Short mmCIF file of C-alpha atoms in Angstrom, two decimals:
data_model
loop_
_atom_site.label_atom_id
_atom_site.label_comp_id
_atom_site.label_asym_id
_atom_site.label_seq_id
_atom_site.Cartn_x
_atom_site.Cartn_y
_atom_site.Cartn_z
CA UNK A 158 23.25 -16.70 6.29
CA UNK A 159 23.27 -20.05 7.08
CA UNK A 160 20.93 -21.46 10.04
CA UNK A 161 23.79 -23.28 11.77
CA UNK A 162 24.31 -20.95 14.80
CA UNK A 163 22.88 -19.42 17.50
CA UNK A 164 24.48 -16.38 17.73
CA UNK A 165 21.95 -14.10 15.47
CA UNK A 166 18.74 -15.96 13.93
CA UNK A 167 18.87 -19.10 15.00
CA UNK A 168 18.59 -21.56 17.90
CA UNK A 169 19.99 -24.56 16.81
CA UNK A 170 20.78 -26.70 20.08
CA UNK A 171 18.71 -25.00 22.05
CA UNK A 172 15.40 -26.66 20.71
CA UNK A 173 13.72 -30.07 21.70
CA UNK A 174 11.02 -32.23 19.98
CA UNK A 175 13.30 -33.59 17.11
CA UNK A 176 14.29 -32.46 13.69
CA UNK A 177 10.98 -30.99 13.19
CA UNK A 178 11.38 -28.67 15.89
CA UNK A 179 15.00 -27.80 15.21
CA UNK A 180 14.39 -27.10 11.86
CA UNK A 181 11.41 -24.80 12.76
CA UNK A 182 14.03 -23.06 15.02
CA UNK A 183 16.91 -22.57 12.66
CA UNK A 184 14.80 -21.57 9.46
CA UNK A 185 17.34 -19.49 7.96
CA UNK A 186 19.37 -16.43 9.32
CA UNK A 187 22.02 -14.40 8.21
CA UNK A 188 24.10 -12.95 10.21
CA UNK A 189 27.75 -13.47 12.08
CA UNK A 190 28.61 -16.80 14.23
CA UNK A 191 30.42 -17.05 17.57
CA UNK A 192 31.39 -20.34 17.01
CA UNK A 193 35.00 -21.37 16.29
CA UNK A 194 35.76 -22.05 12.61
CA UNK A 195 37.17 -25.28 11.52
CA UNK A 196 37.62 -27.05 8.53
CA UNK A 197 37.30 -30.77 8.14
CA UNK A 198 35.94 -33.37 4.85
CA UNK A 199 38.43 -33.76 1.96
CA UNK A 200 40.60 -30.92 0.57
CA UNK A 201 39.03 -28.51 -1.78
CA UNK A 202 42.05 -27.21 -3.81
CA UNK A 203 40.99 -26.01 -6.86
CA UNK A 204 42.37 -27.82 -10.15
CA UNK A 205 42.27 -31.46 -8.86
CA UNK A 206 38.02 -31.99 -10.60
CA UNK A 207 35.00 -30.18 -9.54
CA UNK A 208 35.28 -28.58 -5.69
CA UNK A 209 32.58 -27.74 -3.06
CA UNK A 210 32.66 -25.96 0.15
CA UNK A 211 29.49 -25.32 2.18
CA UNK A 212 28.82 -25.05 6.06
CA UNK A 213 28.78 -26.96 8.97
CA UNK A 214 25.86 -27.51 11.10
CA UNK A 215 22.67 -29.69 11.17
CA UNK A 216 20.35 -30.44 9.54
CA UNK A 217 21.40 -28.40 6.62
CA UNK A 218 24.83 -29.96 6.47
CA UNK A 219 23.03 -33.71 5.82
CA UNK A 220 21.16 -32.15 3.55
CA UNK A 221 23.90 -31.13 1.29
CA UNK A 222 25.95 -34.09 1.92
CA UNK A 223 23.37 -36.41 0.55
CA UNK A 224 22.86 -34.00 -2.55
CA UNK A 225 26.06 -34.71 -3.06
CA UNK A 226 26.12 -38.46 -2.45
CA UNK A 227 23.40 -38.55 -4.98
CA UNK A 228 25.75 -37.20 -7.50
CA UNK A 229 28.56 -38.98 -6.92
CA UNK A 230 27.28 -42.44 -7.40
CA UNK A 231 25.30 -41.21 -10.33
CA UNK A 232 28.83 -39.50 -11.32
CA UNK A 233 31.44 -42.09 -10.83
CA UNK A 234 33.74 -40.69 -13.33
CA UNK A 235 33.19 -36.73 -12.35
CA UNK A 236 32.52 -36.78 -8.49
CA UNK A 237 32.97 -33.62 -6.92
CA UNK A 238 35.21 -33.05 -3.95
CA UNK A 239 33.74 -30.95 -0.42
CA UNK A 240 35.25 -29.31 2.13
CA UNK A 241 32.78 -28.04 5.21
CA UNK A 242 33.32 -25.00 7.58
CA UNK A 243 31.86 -23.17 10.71
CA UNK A 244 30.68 -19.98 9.54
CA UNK A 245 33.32 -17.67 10.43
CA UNK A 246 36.17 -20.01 8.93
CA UNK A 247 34.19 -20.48 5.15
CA UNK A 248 33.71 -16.48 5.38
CA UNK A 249 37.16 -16.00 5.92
CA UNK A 250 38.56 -18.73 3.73
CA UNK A 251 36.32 -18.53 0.89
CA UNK A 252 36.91 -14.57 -0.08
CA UNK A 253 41.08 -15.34 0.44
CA UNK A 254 40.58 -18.21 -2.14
CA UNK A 255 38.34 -16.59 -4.69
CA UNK A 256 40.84 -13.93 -4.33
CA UNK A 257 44.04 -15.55 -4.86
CA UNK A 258 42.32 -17.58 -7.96
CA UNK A 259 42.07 -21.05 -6.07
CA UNK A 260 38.49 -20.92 -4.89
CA UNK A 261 36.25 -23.58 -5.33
CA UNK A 262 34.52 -24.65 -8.63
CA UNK A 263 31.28 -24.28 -6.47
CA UNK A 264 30.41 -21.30 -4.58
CA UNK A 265 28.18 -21.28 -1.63
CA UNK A 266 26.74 -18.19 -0.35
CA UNK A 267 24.30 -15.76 0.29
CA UNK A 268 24.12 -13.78 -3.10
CA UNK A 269 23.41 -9.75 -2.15
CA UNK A 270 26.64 -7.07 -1.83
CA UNK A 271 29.20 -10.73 -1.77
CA UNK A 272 27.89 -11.79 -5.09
CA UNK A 273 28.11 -8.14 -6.45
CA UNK A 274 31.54 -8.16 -5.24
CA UNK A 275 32.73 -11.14 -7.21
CA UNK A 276 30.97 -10.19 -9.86
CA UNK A 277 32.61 -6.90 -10.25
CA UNK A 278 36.41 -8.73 -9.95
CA UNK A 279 35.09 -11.00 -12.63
CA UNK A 280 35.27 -14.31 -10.08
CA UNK A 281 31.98 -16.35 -10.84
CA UNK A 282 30.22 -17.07 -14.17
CA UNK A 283 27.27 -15.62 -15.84
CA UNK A 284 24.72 -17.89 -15.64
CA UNK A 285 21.75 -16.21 -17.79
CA UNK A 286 21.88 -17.70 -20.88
CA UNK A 287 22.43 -21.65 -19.42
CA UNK A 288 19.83 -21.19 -17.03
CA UNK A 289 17.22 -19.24 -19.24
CA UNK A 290 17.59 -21.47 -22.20
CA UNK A 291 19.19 -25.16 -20.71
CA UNK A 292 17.22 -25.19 -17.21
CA UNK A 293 13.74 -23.54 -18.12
CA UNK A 294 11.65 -25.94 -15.90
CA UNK A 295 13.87 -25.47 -13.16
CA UNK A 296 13.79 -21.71 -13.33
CA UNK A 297 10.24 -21.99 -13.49
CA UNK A 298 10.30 -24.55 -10.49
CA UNK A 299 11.68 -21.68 -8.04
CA UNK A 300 9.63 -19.15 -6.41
CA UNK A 301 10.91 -15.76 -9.08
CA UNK A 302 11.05 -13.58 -5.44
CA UNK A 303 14.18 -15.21 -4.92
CA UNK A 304 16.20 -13.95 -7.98
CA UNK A 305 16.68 -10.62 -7.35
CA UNK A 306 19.43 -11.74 -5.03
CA UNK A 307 21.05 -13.32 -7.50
CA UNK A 308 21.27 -10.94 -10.13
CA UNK A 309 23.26 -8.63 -10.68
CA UNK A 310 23.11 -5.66 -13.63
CA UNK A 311 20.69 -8.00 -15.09
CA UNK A 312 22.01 -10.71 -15.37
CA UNK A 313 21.82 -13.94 -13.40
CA UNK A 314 25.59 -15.01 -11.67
CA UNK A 315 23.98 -17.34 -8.82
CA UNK A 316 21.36 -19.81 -9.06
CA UNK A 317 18.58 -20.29 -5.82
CA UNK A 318 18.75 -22.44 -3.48
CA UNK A 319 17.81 -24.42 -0.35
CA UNK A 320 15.06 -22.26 2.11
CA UNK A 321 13.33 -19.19 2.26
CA UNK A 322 12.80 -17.28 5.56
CA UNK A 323 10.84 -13.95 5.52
CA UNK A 324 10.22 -11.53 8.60
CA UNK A 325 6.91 -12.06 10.32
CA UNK A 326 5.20 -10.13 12.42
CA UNK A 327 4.19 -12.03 15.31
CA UNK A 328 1.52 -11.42 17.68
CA UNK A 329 -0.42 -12.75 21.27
CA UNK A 330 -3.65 -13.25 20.66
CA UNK A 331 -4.64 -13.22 24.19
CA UNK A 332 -2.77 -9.64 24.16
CA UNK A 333 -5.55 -8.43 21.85
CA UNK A 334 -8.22 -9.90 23.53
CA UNK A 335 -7.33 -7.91 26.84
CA UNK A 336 -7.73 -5.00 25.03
CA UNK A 337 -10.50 -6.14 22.49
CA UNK A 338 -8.63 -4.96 19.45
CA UNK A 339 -8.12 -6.90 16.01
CA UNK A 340 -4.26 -7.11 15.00
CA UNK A 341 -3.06 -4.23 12.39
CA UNK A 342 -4.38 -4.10 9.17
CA UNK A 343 -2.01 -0.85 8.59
CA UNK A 344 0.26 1.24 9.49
CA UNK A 345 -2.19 3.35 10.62
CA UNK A 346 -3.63 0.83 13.08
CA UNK A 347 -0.49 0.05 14.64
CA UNK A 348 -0.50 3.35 15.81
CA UNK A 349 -3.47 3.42 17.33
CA UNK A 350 -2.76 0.68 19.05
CA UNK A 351 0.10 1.66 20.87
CA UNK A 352 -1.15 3.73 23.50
CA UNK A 353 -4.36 1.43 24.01
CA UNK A 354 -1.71 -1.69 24.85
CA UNK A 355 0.79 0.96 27.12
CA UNK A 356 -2.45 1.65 28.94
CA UNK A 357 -3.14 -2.05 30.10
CA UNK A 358 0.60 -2.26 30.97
CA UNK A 359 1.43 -4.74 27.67
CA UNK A 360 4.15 -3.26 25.83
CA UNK A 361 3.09 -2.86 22.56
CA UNK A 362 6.28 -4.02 20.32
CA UNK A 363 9.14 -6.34 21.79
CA UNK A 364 12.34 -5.32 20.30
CA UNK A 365 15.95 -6.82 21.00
CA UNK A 366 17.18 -3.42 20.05
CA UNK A 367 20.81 -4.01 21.34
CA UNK A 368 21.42 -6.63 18.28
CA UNK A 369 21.29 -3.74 15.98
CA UNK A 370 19.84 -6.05 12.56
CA UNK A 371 16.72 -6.43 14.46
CA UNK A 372 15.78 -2.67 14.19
CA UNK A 373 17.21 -2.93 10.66
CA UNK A 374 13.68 -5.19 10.10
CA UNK A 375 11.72 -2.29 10.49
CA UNK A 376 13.19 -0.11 8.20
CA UNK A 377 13.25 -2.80 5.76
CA UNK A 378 9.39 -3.15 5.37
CA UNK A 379 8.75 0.92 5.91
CA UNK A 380 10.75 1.68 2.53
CA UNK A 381 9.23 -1.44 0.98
CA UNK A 382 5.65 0.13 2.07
CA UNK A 383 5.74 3.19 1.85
CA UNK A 384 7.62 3.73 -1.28
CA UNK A 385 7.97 0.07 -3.32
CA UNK A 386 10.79 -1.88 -3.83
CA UNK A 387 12.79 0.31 -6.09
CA UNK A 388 13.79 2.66 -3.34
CA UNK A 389 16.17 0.49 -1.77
CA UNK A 390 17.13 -1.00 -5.47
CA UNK A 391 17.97 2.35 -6.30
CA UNK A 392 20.75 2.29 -3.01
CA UNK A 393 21.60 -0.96 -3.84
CA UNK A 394 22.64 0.03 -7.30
CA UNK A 395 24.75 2.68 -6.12
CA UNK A 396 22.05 5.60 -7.09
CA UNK A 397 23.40 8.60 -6.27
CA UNK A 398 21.68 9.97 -3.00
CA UNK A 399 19.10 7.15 -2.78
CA UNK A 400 18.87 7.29 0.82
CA UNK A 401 17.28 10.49 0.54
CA UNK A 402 14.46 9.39 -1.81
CA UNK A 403 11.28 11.42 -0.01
CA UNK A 404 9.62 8.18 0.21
CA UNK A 405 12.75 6.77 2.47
CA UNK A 406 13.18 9.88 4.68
CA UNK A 407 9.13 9.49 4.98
CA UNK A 408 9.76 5.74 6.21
CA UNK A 409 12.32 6.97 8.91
CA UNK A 410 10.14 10.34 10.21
CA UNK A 411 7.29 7.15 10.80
CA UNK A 412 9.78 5.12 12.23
CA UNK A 413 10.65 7.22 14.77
CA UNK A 414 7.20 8.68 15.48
CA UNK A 415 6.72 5.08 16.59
CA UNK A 416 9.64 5.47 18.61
CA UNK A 417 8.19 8.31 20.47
CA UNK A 418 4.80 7.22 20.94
CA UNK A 419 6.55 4.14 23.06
CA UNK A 420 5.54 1.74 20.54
CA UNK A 421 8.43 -0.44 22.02
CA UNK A 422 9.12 -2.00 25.43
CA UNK A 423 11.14 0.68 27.44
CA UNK A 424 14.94 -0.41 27.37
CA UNK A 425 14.82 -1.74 24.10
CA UNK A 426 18.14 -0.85 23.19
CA UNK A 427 19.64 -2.65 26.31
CA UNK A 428 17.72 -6.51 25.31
CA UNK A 429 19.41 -8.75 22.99
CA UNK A 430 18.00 -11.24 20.55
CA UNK A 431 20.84 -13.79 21.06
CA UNK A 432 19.83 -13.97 24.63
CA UNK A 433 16.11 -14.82 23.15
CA UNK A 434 14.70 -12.37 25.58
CA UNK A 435 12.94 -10.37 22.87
CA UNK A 436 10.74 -13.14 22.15
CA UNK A 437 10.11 -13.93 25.68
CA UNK A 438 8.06 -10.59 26.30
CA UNK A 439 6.03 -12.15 23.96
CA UNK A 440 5.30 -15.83 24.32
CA UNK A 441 4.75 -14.37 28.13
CA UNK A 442 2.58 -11.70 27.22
CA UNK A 443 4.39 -8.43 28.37
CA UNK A 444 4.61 -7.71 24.71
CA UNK A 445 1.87 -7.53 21.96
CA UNK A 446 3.45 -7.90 19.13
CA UNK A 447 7.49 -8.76 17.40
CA UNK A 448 8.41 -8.19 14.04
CA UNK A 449 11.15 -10.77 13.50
CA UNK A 450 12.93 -13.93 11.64
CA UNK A 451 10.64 -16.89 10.58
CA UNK A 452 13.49 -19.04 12.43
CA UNK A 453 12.05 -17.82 15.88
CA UNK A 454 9.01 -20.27 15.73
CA UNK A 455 10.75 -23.44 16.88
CA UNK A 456 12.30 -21.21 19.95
CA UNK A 457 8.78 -19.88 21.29
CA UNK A 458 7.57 -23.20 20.71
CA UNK A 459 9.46 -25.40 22.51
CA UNK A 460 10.63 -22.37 24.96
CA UNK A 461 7.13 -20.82 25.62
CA UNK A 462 4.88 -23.34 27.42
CA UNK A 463 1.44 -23.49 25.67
CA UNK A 464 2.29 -20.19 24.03
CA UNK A 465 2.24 -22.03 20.04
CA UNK A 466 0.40 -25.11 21.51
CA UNK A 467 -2.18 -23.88 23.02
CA UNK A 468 -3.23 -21.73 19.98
CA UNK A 469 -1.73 -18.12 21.22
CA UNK A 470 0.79 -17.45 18.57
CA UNK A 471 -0.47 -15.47 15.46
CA UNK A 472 1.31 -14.08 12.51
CA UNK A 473 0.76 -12.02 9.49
CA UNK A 474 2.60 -10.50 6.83
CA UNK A 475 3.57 -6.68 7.76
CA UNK A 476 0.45 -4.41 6.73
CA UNK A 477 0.51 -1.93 4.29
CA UNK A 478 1.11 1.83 4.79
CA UNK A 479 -1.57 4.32 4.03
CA UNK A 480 -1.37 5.71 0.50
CA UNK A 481 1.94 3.63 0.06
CA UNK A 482 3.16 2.59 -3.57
CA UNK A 483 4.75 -0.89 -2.16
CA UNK A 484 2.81 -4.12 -2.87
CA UNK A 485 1.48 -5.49 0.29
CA UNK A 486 2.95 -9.16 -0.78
CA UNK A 487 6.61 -7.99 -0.39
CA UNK A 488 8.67 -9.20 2.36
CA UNK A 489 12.02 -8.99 3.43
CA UNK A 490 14.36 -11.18 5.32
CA UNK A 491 16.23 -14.58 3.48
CA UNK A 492 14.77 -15.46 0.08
CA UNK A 493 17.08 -18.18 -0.37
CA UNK A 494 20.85 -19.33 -0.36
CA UNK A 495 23.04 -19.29 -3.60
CA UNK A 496 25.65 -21.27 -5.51
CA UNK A 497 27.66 -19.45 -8.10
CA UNK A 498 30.70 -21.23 -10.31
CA UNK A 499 34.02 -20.15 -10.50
CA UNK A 500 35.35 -18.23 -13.40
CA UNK A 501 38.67 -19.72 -12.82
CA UNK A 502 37.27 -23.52 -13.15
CA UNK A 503 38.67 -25.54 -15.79
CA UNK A 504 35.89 -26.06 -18.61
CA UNK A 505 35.15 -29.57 -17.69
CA UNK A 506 34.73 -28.68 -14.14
CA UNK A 507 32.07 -26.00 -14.91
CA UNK A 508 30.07 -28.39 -16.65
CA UNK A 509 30.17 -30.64 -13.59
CA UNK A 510 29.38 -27.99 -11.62
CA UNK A 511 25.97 -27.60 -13.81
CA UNK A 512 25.14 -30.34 -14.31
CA UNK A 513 25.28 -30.81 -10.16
CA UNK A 514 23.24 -27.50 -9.98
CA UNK A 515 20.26 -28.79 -12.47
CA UNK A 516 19.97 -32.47 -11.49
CA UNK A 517 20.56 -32.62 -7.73
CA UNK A 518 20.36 -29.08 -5.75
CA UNK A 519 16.71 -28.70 -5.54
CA UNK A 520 15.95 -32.57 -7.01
CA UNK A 521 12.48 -34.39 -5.27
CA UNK A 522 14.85 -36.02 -2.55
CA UNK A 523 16.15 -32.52 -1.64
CA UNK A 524 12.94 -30.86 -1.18
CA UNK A 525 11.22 -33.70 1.32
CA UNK A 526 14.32 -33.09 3.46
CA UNK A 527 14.17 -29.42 3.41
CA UNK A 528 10.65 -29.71 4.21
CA UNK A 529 10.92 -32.82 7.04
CA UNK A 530 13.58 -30.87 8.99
CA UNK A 531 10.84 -27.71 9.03
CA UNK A 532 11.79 -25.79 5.96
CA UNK A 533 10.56 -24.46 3.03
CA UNK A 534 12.66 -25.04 0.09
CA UNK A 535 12.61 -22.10 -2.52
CA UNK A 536 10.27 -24.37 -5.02
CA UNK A 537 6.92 -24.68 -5.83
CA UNK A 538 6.75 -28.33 -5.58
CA UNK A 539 7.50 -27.80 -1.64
CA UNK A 540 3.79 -27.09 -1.19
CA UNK A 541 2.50 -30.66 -1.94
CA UNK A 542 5.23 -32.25 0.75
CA UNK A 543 3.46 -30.00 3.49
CA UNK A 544 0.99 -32.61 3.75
CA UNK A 545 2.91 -34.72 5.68
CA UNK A 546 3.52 -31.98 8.32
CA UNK A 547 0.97 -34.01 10.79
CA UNK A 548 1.19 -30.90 13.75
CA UNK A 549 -1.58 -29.02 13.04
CA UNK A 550 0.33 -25.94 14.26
CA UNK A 551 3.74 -26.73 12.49
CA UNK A 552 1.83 -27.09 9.64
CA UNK A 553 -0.32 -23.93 9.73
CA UNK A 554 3.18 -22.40 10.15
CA UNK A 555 4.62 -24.03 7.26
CA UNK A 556 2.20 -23.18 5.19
CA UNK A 557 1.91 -19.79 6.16
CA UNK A 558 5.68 -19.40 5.32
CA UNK A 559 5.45 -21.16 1.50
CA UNK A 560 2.27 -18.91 0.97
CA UNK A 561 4.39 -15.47 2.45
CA UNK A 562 7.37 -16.40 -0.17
CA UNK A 563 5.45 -18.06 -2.95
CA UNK A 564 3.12 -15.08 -2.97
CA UNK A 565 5.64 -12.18 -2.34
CA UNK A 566 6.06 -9.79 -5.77
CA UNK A 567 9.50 -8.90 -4.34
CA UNK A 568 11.39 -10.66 -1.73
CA UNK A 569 14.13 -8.49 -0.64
CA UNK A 570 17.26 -9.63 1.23
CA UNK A 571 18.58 -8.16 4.17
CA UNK A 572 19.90 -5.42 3.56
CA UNK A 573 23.28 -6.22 5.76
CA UNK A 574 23.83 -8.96 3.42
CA UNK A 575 22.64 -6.73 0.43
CA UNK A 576 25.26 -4.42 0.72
CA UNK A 577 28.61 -4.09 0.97
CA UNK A 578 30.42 -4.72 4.43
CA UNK A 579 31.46 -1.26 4.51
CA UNK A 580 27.93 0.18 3.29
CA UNK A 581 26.51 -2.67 6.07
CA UNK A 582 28.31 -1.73 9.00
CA UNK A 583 27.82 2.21 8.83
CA UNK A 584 23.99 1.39 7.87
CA UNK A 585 23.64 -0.99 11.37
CA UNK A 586 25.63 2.30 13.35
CA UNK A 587 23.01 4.62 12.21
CA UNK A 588 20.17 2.56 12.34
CA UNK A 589 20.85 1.83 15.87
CA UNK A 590 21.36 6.03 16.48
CA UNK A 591 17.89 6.58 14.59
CA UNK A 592 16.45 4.36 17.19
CA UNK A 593 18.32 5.74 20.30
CA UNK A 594 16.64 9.06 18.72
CA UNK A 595 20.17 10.76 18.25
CA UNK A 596 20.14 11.54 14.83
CA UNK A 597 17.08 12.72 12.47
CA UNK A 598 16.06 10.69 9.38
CA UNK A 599 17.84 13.57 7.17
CA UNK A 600 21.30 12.92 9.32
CA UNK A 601 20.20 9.30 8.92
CA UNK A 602 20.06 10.20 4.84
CA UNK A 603 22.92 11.65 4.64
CA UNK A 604 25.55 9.57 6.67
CA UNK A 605 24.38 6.99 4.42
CA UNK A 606 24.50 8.55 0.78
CA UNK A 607 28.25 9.02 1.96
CA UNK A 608 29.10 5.54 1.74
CA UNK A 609 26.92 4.53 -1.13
CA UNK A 610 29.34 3.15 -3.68
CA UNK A 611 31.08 1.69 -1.26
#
């Protein structure tokens, strides 16, 4: 989702130091706003030229003003038309529209169980063979992890775009070095570690377990792990029991041993990560560790005292799980956001549309912005502009972030914005059960398998 609000993953507003700093804080997020919806730029009605309606909120709403600017003075004769929204009013509006056939020629979005869903009414072009054959370089420009969102029965309906934010798990150094451990190497290790941090009084995982998504982070990397991507491929496909692959019931019997060995800070389920208080415990060391959004960095940086400054922050991708089959370059989390074009656009509209997508979406002027306001654009060029990152601990983070996505074999998307609402909202009830220890990972299994299809 988009990083324009700070009710879920991201802290826009609440970060000082400049756009730097509150780009580092809203790197991506996906999940649901609190703040009001409203519409304003010029109308978007469908059938008066080329349309575009995107969100609201700094500095990613420049951004895509200016790509736009670009093309309209390059354009004169085919200029395309926006419309911006707060997050809840584009969510709203935008599935009403597509609906009723008046959408706009170009879609913004998130790709995942909303692209599938468009898809399957027939709503947005297929993009393969344009893209494959017309815009080679640029499909070769774009880190590949960030297609599988996009694609849908094999084919390609939404092209990448804008940044990439994976899950991270964070760490204190200093936490380690009161217990003279190194940080996890595997799963294995984590569990060892537990009871030596409970026994200094340092709880050994923060966790802002009330905002169900972030225990949904966990689960995410276990099945990744411990069984490869294709078991939660298989469930997004609509395989027929996938949930109870042995490899996913596995991943939630770990999860919970975790669980029980008090590998989280006691009344986990009661702290929110709106309120920021999970990453609190750790920039003030009664935590070890966090698994979370790259979008918390700007937060515990400008929020934690010397906590990034002073050197105490560390990160790593989530180890690998003992005798696993998944890839230890996988992540999860945000491997991009996605514009699709309408079905229902006239013909000369969709070739604006393109020709918008291939020339100024993810053009050299796009990609120093992304990367000035403290994001990593989903291209390989973004790794020369890091250079000019002059923080040596911004930069250590930024580069750390292009290497976790540029590297990763599979990127997978959240899965609440994988699936289907329906599929989404049951999966976020159980998770949050599974944690609470109310329900075993075969109850788990099979409250989920009902709603696959969904």
């Amino acid at each position: 989702m988009d990083p324009n609000t700070t009710s879920r993953r991201t802290f826009l507003g609440l970060v000082g130091g400049g756009a730097l700093a509150a780009g580092l804080a809203a790197c991506g997020s996906s999940g649901p706003t609190s703040t009001p919806g409203s519409t304003t730029g010029a109308s978007g009605n469908a059938g008066s030229g080329a349309t575009y309606w995107f969100l609201t909120g700094q500095p990613q709403q420049g951004i895509r003003e200016a790509q736009v600017k670009r093309f309209n003075d390059a354009n004169p004769n085919t200029k395309i038309k926006t419309t911006e929204f707060q997050n809840d009013a584009f969510k709203q509006k935008i599935k009403t529209a597509i609906g009723a056939g008046q959408g706009p020629t170009l879609i913004w979005g998130w790709g995942g169980g909303g692209l599938k869903s468009y898809v399957e009414a027939g709503q947005v072009e297929d993009l393969t063979d344009w893209f494959n054959n017309e815009q080679a370089d640029l499909k070769n420009s774009i880190f590949p992890s960030a297609f599988t969102a996009a694609t849908v029965n094999g084919k390609l309906y939404a092209i990448p775009g804008e940044t990439v934010t994976p899950i991270v798990l964070f760490y204190d150094k200093r936490s380690f070095e009161k217990i003279g451990a190194q940080p996890p190497q595997s799963w294995g290790d984590i569990m060892d570690l537990v009871p030596k941090f409970n026994e200094k009084g340092i709880a050994p995982f923060s966790l802002g377990g009330q905002s169900r998504w972030t225990n949904m982070m966990w689960l995410e990397f276990l099945f990744d792990r411990i069984g490869g991507a294709e078991v939660f491929q298989n469930i997004f496909e609509g395989k027929k029991d996938g949930w109870s692959d042995p490899s996913a019931i596995k991943a939630l019997e770990e999860m919970q041993k975790l669980i029980k060995a008090n590998g989280f800070v006691k009344g986990f389920s009661s702290i929110t990560a709106d309120s920021n208080a999970d990453q609190a415990l750790l920039y003030t060391g009664k935590a070890a560790m966090m698994l979370h959004g790259a979008w918390t960095y700007g937060n515990m940086k400008s929020s934690g005292g010397d906590f990034v400054t002073g050197g105490h922050l560390g990160y790593m991708n989530f180890p690998p799980v003992d005798g696993g089959k998944g890839d230890p370059s996988d992540t999860v989390g945000n491997p991009g956001q996605y514009m699709s074009i309408s079905s229902k656009a006239s013909a000369a509209d969709k070739e604006t549309a393109k020709k918008f997508i291939a020339n100024n979406t993810l053009d050299d002027a796009t990609v120093s912005e992304w990367v000035k306001s403290g994001n990593i654009p989903v291209v390989k060029s973004a790794k020369d502009k890091l250079s000019t990152i002059t923080d040596k601990n911004d930069s250590a983070w930024l580069n750390f972030v292009y290497d976790t996505a540029a590297n990763a074999k599979n990127f997978a998307q959240s899965w609440d914005q994988a699936l289907s609402p329906t599929q989404a909202e049951t999966l976020l009830d159980n998770i949050a059960k599974l944690f609470q220890l109310s329900i075993s990972p075969q109850q788990f299994a099979t409250n989920m398998n009902a709603v696959i299809g969904q």
